[in-house]
PDB file of C-alpha atoms in Angstrom:
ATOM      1  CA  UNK A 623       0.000   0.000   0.000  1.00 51.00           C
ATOM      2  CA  UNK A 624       1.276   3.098  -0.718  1.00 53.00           C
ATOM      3  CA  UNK A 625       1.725   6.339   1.573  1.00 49.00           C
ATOM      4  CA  UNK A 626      -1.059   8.499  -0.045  1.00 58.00           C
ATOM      5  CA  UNK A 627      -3.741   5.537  -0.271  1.00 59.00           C
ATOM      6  CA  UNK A 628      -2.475   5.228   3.602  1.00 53.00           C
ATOM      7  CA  UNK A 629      -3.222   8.843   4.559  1.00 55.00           C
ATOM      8  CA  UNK A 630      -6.577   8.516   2.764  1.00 64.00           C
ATOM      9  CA  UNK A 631      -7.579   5.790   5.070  1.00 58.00           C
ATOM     10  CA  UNK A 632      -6.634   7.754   8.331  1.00 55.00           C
ATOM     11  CA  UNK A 633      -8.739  10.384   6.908  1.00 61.00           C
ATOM     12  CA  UNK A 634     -11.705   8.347   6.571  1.00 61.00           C
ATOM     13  CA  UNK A 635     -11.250   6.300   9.733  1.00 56.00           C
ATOM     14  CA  UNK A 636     -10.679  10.293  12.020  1.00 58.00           C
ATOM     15  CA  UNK A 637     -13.910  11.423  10.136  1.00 64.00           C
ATOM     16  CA  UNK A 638     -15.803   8.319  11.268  1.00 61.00           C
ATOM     17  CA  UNK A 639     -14.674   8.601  14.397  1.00 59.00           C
ATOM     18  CA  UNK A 640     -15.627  12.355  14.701  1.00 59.00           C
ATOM     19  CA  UNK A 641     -19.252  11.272  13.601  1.00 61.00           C
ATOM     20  CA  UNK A 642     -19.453   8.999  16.404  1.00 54.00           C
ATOM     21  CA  UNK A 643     -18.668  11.549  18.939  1.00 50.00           C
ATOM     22  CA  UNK A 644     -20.629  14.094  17.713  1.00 55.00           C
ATOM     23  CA  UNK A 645     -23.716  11.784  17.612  1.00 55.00           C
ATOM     24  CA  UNK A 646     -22.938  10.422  20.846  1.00 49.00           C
ATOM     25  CA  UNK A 647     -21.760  14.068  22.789  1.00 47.00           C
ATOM     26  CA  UNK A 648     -23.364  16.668  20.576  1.00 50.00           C
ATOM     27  CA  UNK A 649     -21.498  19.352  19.408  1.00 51.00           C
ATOM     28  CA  UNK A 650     -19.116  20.982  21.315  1.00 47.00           C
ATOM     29  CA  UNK A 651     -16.907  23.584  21.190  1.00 51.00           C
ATOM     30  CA  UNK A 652     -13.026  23.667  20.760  1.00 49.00           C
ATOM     31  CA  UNK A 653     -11.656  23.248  24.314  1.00 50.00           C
ATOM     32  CA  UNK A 654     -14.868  21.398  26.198  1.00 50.00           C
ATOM     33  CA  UNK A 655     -14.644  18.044  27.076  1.00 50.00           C
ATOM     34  CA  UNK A 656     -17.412  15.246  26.442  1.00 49.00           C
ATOM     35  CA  UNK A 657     -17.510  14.969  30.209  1.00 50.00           C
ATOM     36  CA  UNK A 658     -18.466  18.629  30.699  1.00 50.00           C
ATOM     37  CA  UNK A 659     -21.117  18.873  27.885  1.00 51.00           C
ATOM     38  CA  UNK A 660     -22.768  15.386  29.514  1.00 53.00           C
ATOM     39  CA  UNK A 661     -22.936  17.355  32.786  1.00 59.00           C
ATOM     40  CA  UNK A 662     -25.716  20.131  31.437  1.00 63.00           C
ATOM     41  CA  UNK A 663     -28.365  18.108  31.219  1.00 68.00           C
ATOM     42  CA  UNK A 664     -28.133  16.563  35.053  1.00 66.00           C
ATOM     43  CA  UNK A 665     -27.329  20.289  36.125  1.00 71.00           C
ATOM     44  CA  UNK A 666     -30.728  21.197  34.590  1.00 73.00           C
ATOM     45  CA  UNK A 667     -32.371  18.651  36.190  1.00 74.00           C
ATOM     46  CA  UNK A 668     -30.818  19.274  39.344  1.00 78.00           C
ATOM     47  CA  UNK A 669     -32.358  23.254  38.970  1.00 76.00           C
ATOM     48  CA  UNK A 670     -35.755  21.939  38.231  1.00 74.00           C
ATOM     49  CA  UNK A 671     -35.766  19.639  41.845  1.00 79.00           C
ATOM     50  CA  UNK A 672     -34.632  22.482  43.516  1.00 76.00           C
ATOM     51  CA  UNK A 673     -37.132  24.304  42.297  1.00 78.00           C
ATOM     52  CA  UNK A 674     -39.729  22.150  42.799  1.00 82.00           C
ATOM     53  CA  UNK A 675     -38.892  21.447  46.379  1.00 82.00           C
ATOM     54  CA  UNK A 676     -38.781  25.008  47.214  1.00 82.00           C
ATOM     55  CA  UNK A 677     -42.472  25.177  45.928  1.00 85.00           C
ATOM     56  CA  UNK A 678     -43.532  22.516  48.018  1.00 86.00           C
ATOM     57  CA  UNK A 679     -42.532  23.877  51.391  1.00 86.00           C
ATOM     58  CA  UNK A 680     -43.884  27.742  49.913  1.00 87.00           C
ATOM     59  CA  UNK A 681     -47.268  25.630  49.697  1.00 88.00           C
ATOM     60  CA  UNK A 682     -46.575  23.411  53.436  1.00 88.00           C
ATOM     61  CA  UNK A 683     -46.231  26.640  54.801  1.00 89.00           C
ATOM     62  CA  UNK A 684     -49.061  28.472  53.116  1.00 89.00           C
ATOM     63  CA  UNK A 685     -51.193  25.554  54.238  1.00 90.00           C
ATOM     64  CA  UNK A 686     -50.233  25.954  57.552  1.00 91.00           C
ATOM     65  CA  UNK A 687     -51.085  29.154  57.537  1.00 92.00           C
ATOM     66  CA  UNK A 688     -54.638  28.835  56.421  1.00 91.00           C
ATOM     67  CA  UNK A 689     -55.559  26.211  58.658  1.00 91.00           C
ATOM     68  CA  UNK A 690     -54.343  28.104  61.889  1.00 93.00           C
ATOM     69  CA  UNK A 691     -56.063  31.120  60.353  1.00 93.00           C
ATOM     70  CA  UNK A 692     -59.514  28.830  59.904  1.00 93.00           C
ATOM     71  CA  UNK A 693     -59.294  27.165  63.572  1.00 93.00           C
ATOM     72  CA  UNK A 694     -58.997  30.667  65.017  1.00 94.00           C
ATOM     73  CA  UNK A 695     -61.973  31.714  63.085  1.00 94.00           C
ATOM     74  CA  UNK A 696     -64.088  28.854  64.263  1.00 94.00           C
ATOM     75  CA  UNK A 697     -62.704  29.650  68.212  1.00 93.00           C
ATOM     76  CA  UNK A 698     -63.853  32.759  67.787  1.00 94.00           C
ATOM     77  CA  UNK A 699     -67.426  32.092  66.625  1.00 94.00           C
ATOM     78  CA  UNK A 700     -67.739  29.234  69.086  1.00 94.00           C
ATOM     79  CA  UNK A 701     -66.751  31.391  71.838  1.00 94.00           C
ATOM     80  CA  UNK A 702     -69.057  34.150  70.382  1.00 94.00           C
ATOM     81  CA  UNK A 703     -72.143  31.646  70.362  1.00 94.00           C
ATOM     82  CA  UNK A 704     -71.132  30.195  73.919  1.00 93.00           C
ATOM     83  CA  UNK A 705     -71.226  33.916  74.853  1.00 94.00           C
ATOM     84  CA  UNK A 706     -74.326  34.787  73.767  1.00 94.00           C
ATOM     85  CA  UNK A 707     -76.150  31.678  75.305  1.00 89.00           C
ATOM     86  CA  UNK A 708     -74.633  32.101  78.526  1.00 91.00           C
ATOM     87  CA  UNK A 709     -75.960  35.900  78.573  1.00 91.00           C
ATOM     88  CA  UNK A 710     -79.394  34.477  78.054  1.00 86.00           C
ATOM     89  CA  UNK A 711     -78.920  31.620  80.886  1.00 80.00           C
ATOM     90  CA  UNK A 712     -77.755  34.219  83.328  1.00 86.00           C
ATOM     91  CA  UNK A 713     -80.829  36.653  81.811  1.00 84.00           C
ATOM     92  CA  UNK A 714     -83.155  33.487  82.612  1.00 74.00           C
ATOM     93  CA  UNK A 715     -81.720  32.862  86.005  1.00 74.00           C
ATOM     94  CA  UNK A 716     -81.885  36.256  87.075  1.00 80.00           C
ATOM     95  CA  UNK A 717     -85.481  36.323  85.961  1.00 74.00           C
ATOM     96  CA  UNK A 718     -86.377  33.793  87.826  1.00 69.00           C
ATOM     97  CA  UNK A 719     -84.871  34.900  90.475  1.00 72.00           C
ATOM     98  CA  UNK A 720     -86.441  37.526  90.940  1.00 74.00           C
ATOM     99  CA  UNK A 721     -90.114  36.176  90.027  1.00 67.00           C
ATOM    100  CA  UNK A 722     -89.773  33.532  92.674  1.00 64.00           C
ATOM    101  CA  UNK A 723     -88.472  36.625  95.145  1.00 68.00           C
ATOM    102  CA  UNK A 724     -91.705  38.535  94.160  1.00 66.00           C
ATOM    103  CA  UNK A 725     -89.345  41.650  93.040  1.00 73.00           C
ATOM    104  CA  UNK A 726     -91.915  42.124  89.737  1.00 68.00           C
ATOM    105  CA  UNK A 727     -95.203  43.467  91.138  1.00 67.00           C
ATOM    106  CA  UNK A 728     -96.900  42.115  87.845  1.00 64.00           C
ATOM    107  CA  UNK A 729     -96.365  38.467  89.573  1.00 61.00           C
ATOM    108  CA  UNK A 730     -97.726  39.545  92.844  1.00 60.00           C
ATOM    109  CA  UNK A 731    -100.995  39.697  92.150  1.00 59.00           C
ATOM    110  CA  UNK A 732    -101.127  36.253  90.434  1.00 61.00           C
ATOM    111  CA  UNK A 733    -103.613  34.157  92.002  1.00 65.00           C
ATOM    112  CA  UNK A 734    -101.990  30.642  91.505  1.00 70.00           C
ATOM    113  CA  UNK A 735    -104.786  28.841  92.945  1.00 70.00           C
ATOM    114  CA  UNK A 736    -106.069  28.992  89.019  1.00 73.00           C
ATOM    115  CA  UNK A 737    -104.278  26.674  88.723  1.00 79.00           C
ATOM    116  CA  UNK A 738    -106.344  23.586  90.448  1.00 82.00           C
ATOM    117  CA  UNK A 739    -103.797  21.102  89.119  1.00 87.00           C
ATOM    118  CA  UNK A 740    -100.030  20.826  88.207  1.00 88.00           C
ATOM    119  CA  UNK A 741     -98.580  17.476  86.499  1.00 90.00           C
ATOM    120  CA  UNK A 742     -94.319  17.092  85.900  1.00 88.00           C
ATOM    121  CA  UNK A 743     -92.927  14.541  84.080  1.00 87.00           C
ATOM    122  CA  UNK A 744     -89.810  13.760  86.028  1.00 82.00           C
ATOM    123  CA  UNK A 745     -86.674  11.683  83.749  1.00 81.00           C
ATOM    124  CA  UNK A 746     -85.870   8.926  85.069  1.00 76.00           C
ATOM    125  CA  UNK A 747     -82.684   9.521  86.180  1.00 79.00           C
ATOM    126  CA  UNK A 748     -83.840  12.959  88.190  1.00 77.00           C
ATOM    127  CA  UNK A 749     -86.680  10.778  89.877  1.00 79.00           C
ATOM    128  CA  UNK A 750     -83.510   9.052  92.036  1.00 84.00           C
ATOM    129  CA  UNK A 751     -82.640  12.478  93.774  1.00 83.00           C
ATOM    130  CA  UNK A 752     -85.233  12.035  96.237  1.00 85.00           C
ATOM    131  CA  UNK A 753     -83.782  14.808  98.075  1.00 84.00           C
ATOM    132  CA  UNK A 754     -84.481  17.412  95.238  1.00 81.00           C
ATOM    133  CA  UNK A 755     -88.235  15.760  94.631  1.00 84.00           C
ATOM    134  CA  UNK A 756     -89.023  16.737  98.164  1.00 86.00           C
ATOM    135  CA  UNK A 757     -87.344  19.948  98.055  1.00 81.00           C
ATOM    136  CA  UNK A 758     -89.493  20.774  95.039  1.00 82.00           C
ATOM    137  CA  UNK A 759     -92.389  20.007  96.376  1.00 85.00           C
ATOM    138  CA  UNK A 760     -91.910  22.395  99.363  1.00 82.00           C
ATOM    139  CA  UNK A 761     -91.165  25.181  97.455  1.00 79.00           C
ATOM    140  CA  UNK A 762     -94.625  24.394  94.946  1.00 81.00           C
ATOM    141  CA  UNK A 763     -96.928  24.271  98.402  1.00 81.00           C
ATOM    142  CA  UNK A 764     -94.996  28.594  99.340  1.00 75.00           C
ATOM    143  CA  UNK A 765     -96.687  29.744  96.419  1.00 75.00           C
ATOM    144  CA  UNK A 766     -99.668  28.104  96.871  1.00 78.00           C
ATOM    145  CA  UNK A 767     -99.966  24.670  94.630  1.00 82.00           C
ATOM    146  CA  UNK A 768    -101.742  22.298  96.742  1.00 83.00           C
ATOM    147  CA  UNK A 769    -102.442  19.555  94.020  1.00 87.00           C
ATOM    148  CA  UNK A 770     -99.546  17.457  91.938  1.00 89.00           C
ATOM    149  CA  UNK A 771     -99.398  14.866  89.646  1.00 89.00           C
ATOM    150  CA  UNK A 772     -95.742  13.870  90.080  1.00 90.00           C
ATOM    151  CA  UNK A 773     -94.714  11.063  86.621  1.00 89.00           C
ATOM    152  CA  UNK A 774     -91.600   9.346  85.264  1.00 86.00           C
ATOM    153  CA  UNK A 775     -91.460   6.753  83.054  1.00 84.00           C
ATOM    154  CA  UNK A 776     -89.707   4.106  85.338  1.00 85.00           C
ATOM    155  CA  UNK A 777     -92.297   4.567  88.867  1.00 84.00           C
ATOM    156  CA  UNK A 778     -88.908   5.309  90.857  1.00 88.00           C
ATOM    157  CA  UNK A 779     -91.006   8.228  92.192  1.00 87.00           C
ATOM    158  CA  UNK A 780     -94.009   5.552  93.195  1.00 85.00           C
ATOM    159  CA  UNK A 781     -91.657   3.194  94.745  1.00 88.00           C
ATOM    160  CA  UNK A 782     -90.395   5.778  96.537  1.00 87.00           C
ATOM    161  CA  UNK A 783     -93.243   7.685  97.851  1.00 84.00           C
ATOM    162  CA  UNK A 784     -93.732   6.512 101.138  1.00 86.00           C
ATOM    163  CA  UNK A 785     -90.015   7.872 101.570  1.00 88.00           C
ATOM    164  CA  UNK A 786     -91.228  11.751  99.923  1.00 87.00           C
ATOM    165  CA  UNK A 787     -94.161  11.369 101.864  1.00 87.00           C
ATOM    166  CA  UNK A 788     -92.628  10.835 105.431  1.00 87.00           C
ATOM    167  CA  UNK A 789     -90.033  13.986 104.917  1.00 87.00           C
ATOM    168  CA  UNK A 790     -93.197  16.309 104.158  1.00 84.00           C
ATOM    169  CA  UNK A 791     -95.979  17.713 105.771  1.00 81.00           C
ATOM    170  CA  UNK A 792     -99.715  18.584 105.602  1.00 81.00           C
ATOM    171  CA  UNK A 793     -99.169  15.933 102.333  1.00 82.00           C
ATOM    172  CA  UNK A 794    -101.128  12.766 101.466  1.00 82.00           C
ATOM    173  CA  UNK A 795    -101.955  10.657  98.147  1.00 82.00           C
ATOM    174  CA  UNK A 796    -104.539  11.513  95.517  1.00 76.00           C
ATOM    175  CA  UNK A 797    -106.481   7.709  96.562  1.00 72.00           C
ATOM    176  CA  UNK A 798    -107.298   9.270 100.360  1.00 69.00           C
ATOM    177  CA  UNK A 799    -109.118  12.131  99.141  1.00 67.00           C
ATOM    178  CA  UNK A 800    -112.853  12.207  99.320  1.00 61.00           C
ATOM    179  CA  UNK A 801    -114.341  12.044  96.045  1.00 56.00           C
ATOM    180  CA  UNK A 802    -116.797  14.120  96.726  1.00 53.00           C
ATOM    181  CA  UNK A 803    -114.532  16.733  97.632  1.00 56.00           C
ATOM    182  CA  UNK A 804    -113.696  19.473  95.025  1.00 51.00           C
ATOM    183  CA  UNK A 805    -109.739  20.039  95.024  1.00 51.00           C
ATOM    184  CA  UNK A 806    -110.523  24.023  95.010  1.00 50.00           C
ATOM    185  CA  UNK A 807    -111.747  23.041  98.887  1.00 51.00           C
ATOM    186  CA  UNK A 808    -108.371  21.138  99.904  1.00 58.00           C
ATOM    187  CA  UNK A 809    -106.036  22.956 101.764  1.00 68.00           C
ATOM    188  CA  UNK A 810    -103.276  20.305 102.427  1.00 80.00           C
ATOM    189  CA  UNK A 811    -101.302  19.647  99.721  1.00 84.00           C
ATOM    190  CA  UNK A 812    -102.446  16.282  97.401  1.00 87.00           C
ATOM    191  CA  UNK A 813     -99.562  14.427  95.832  1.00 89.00           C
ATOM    192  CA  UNK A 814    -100.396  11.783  93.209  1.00 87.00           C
ATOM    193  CA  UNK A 815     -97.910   8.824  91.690  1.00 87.00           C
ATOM    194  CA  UNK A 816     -98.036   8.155  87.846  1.00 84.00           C
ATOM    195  CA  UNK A 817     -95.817   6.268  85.609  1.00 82.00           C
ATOM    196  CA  UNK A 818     -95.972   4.592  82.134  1.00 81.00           C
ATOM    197  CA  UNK A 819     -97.267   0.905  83.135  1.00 75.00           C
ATOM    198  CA  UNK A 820    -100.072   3.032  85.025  1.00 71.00           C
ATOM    199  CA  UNK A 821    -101.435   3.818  81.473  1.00 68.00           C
ATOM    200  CA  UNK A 822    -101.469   0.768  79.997  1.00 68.00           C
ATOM    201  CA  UNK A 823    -102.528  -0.927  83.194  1.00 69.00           C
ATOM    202  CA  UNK A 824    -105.441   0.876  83.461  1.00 70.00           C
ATOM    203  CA  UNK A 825    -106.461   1.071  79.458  1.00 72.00           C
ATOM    204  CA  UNK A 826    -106.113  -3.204  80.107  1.00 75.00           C
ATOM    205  CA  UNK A 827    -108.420  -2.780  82.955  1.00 74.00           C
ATOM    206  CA  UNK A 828    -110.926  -0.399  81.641  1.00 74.00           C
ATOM    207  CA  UNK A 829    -110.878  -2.287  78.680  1.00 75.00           C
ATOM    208  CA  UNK A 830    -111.809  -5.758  79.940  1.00 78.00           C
ATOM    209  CA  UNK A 831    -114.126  -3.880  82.554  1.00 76.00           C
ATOM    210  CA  UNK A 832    -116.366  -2.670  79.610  1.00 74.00           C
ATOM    211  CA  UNK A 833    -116.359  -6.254  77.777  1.00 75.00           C
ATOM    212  CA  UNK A 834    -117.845  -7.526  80.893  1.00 76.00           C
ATOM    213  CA  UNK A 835    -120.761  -5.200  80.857  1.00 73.00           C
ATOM    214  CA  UNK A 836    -121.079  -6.005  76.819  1.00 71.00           C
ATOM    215  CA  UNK A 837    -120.846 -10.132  77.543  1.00 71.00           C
ATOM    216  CA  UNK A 838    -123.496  -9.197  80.597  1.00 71.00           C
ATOM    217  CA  UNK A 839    -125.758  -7.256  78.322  1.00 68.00           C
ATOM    218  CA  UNK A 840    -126.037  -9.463  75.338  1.00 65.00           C
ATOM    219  CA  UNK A 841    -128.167  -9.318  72.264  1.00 58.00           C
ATOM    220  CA  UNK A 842    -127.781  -5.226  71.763  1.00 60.00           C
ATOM    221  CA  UNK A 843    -128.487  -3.974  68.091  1.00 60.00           C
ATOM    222  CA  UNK A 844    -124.881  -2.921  66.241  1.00 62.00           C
ATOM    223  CA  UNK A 845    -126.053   1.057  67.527  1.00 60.00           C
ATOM    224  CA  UNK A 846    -126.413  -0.192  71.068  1.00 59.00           C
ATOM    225  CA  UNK A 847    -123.139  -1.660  71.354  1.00 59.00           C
ATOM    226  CA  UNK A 848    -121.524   1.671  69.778  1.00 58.00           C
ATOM    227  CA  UNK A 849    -123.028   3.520  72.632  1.00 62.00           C
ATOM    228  CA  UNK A 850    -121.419   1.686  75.328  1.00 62.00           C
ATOM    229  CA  UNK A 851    -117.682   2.371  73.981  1.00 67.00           C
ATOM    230  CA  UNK A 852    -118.018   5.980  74.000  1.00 69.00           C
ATOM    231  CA  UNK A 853    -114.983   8.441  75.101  1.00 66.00           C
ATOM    232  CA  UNK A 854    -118.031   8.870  78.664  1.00 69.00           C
ATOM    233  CA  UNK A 855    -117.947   4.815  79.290  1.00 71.00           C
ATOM    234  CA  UNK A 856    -114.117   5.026  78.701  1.00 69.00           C
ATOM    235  CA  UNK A 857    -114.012   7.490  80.921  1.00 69.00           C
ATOM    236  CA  UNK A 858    -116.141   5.911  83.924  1.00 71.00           C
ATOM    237  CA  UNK A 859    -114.216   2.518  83.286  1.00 71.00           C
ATOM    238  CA  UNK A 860    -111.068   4.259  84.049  1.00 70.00           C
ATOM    239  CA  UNK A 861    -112.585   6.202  87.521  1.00 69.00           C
ATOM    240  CA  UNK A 862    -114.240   2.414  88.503  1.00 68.00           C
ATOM    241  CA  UNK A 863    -110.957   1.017  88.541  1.00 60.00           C
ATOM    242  CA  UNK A 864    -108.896   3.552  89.989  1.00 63.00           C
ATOM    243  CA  UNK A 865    -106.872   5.018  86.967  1.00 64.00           C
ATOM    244  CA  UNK A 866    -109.216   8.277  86.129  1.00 63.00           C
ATOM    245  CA  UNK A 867    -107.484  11.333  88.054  1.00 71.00           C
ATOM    246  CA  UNK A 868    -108.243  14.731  87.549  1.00 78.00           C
ATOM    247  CA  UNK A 869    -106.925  16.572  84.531  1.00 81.00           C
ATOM    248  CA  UNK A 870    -104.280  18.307  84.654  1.00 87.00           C
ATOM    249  CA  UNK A 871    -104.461  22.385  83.794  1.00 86.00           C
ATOM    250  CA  UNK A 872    -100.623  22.605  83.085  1.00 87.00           C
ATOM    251  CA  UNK A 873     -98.021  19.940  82.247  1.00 87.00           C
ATOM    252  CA  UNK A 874     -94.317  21.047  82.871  1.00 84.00           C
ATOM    253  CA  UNK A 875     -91.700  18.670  80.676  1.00 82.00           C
ATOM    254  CA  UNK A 876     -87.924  19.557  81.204  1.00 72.00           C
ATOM    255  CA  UNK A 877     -85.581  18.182  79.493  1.00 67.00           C
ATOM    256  CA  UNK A 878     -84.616  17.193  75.855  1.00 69.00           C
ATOM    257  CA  UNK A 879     -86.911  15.335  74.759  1.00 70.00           C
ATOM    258  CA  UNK A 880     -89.518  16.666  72.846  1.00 73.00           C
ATOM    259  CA  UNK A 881     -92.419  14.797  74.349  1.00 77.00           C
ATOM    260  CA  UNK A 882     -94.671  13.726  77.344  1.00 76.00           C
ATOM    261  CA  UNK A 883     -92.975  10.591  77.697  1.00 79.00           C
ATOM    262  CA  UNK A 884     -95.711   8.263  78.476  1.00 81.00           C
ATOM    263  CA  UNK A 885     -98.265  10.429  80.948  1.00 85.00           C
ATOM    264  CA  UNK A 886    -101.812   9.450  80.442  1.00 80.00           C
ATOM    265  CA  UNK A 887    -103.083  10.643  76.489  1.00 79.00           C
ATOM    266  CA  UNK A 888    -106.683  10.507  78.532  1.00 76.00           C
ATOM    267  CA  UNK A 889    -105.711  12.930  80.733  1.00 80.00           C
ATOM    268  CA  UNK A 890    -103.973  15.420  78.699  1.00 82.00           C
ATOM    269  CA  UNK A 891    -106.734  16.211  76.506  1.00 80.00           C
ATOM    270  CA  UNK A 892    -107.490  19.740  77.546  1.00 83.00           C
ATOM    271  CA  UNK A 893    -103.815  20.498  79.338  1.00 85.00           C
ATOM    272  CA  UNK A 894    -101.484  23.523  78.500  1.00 84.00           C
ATOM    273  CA  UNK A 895     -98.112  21.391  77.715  1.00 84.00           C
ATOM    274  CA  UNK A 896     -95.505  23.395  78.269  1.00 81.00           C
ATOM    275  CA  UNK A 897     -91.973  21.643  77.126  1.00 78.00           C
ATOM    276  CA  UNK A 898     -88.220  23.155  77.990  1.00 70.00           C
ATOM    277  CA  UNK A 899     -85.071  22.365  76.192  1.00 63.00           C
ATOM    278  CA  UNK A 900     -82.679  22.141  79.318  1.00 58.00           C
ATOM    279  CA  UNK A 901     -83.131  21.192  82.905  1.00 57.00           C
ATOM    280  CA  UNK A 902     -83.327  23.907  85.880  1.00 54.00           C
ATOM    281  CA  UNK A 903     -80.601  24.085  87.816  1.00 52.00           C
ATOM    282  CA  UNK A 904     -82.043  25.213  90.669  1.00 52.00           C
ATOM    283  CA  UNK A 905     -85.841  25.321  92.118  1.00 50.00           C
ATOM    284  CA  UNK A 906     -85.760  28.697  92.441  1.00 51.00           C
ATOM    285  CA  UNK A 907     -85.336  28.962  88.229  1.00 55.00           C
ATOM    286  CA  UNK A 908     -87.961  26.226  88.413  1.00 60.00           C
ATOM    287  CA  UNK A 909     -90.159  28.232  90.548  1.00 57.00           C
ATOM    288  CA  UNK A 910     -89.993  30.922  88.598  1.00 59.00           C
ATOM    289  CA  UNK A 911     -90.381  29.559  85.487  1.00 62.00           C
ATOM    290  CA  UNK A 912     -93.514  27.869  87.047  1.00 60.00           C
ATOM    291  CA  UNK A 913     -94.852  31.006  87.968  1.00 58.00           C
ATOM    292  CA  UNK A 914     -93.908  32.560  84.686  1.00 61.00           C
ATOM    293  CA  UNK A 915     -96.256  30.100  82.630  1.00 60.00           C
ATOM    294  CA  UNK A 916     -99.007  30.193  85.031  1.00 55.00           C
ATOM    295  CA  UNK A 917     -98.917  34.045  84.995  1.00 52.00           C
ATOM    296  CA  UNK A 918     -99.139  33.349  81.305  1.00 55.00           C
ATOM    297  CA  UNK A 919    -102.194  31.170  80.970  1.00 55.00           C
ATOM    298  CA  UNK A 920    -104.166  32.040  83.810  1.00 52.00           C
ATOM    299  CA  UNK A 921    -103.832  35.699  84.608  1.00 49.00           C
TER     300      UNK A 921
END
């Protein structure tokens, strides 16, 4: 081979070589290195992390930011609602307070004796605080209520009556009193017992008391044995057998539930039902409250 055919082939073999560089590197200039033109594209990538990272912990902290700002917005309303309903509990206590003092002169010239008779539904788990029950009462016969219909749902307050009755005075049951006798005329205080099985008890009772009298009858027309179940025959059934009391004029309910919680339908029929969201605290709000509704209705 000769020297120029020789050359040639160097030639040829540098320019392939060149291609392959170029196509593997890129282009670079005179001076750079492969090494330093392979580096731009991690440093690039490396800017873009950065960058990213530093827009995630502008948005953590942004996000903090909003939630604390949020939580102290709902602390503030919740403390501006629990404000606002503690300024009308103190306004109702105070109220009270001063109706069962006689401070308002409006309330003085109430005559509570209008009101012939007062039923409470007692919860269940209020009717234990025997202590309070008693209490209660004592207060209701100072301003003058000398008949009650005390009821909870369980009879803890009839099991327990011989108990309230003992710690009381001038007291005794609805059963002793004369039936002849009006309750306008009594001037001892009349306490009667209800609870739920009372009602159907004495529904049970009435109810088989009245199928007697039809199976004693026998052979009545279809319109004569519609007249003996009237709402009057009910009624007498329920007096024969000892579950007809008087009905009440007002019927207190305190507490959450929305509802008479078993008392006697019969006996509700014609009664003011008067129905607080929360509990008294004290008898003196109850009083007062009492004395508040009765003004009220009967004034």
């Amino acid at each position: 081979m000769s020297l120029e055919s020789h050359g040639t082939a160097l030639r040829g073999l540098h320019r392939e070589t060149d291609s392959l560089v170029r196509s593997h590197y890129g282009t670079f200039n005179r001076g750079d290195s492969p090494r330093n033109n392979q580096n731009e594209p991690f440093e690039r990538r490396t800017r873009v992390m950065d960058f990213e990272a530093e827009l995630q912990k502008v948005y953590a902290v942004f996000a903090r930011i909003c939630n604390l700002v949020v939580r102290l917005l709902w602390h503030c309303l919740h403390f501006l609602v629990s404000l606002w309903y503690f300024g009308l509990h103190i306004a109702e206590v105070l109220e009270s307070y001063l109706i069962s003092a006689g401070i308002f002169k409006r309330y003085r010239a109430l005559n509570i004796h209008k009101l012939r008779y007062l039923a409470i539904v007692v919860e269940s788990e209020d009717a234990y605080q025997i202590s309070k029950v008693v209490q209660l009462l004592q207060w209701l016969a100072d301003i003058g209520v000398t008949h009650v219909c005390l009821y909870d749902r369980e009879g803890i307050l009839k099991m327990s009556r011989g108990s309230i009755l003992d710690k009381l005075k001038n007291v005794k049951l609805f059963e002793d009193v004369d039936e002849n006798e009006s309750l306008t005329d009594q001037q001892l205080m009349t306490l009667e017992f209800a609870s739920f099985s009372d009602g159907k008890e004495g529904l049970a009772k009435a109810a088989n008391l009245l199928f007697k009298e039809y199976l004693k009858l026998g052979g009545l027309s279809r319109e004569q044995e519609e007249q003996i179940f009237t709402e009057s025959h009910l009624t007498e059934a329920l007096r024969t057998v000892g579950f007809k009391g008087p009905d009440p004029d007002l019927l207190l309910v305190y507490g959450p539930a929305r509802c008479h919680l078993g008392f006697p339908a019969w006996r509700i029929r014609y009664t003011e039902i008067v129905m607080k969201n929360e509990k008294p605290r004290s008898l003196s709000i109850y009083t007062g409250s009492l004395i508040n509704e009765a003004f009220l209705q009967w004034i």
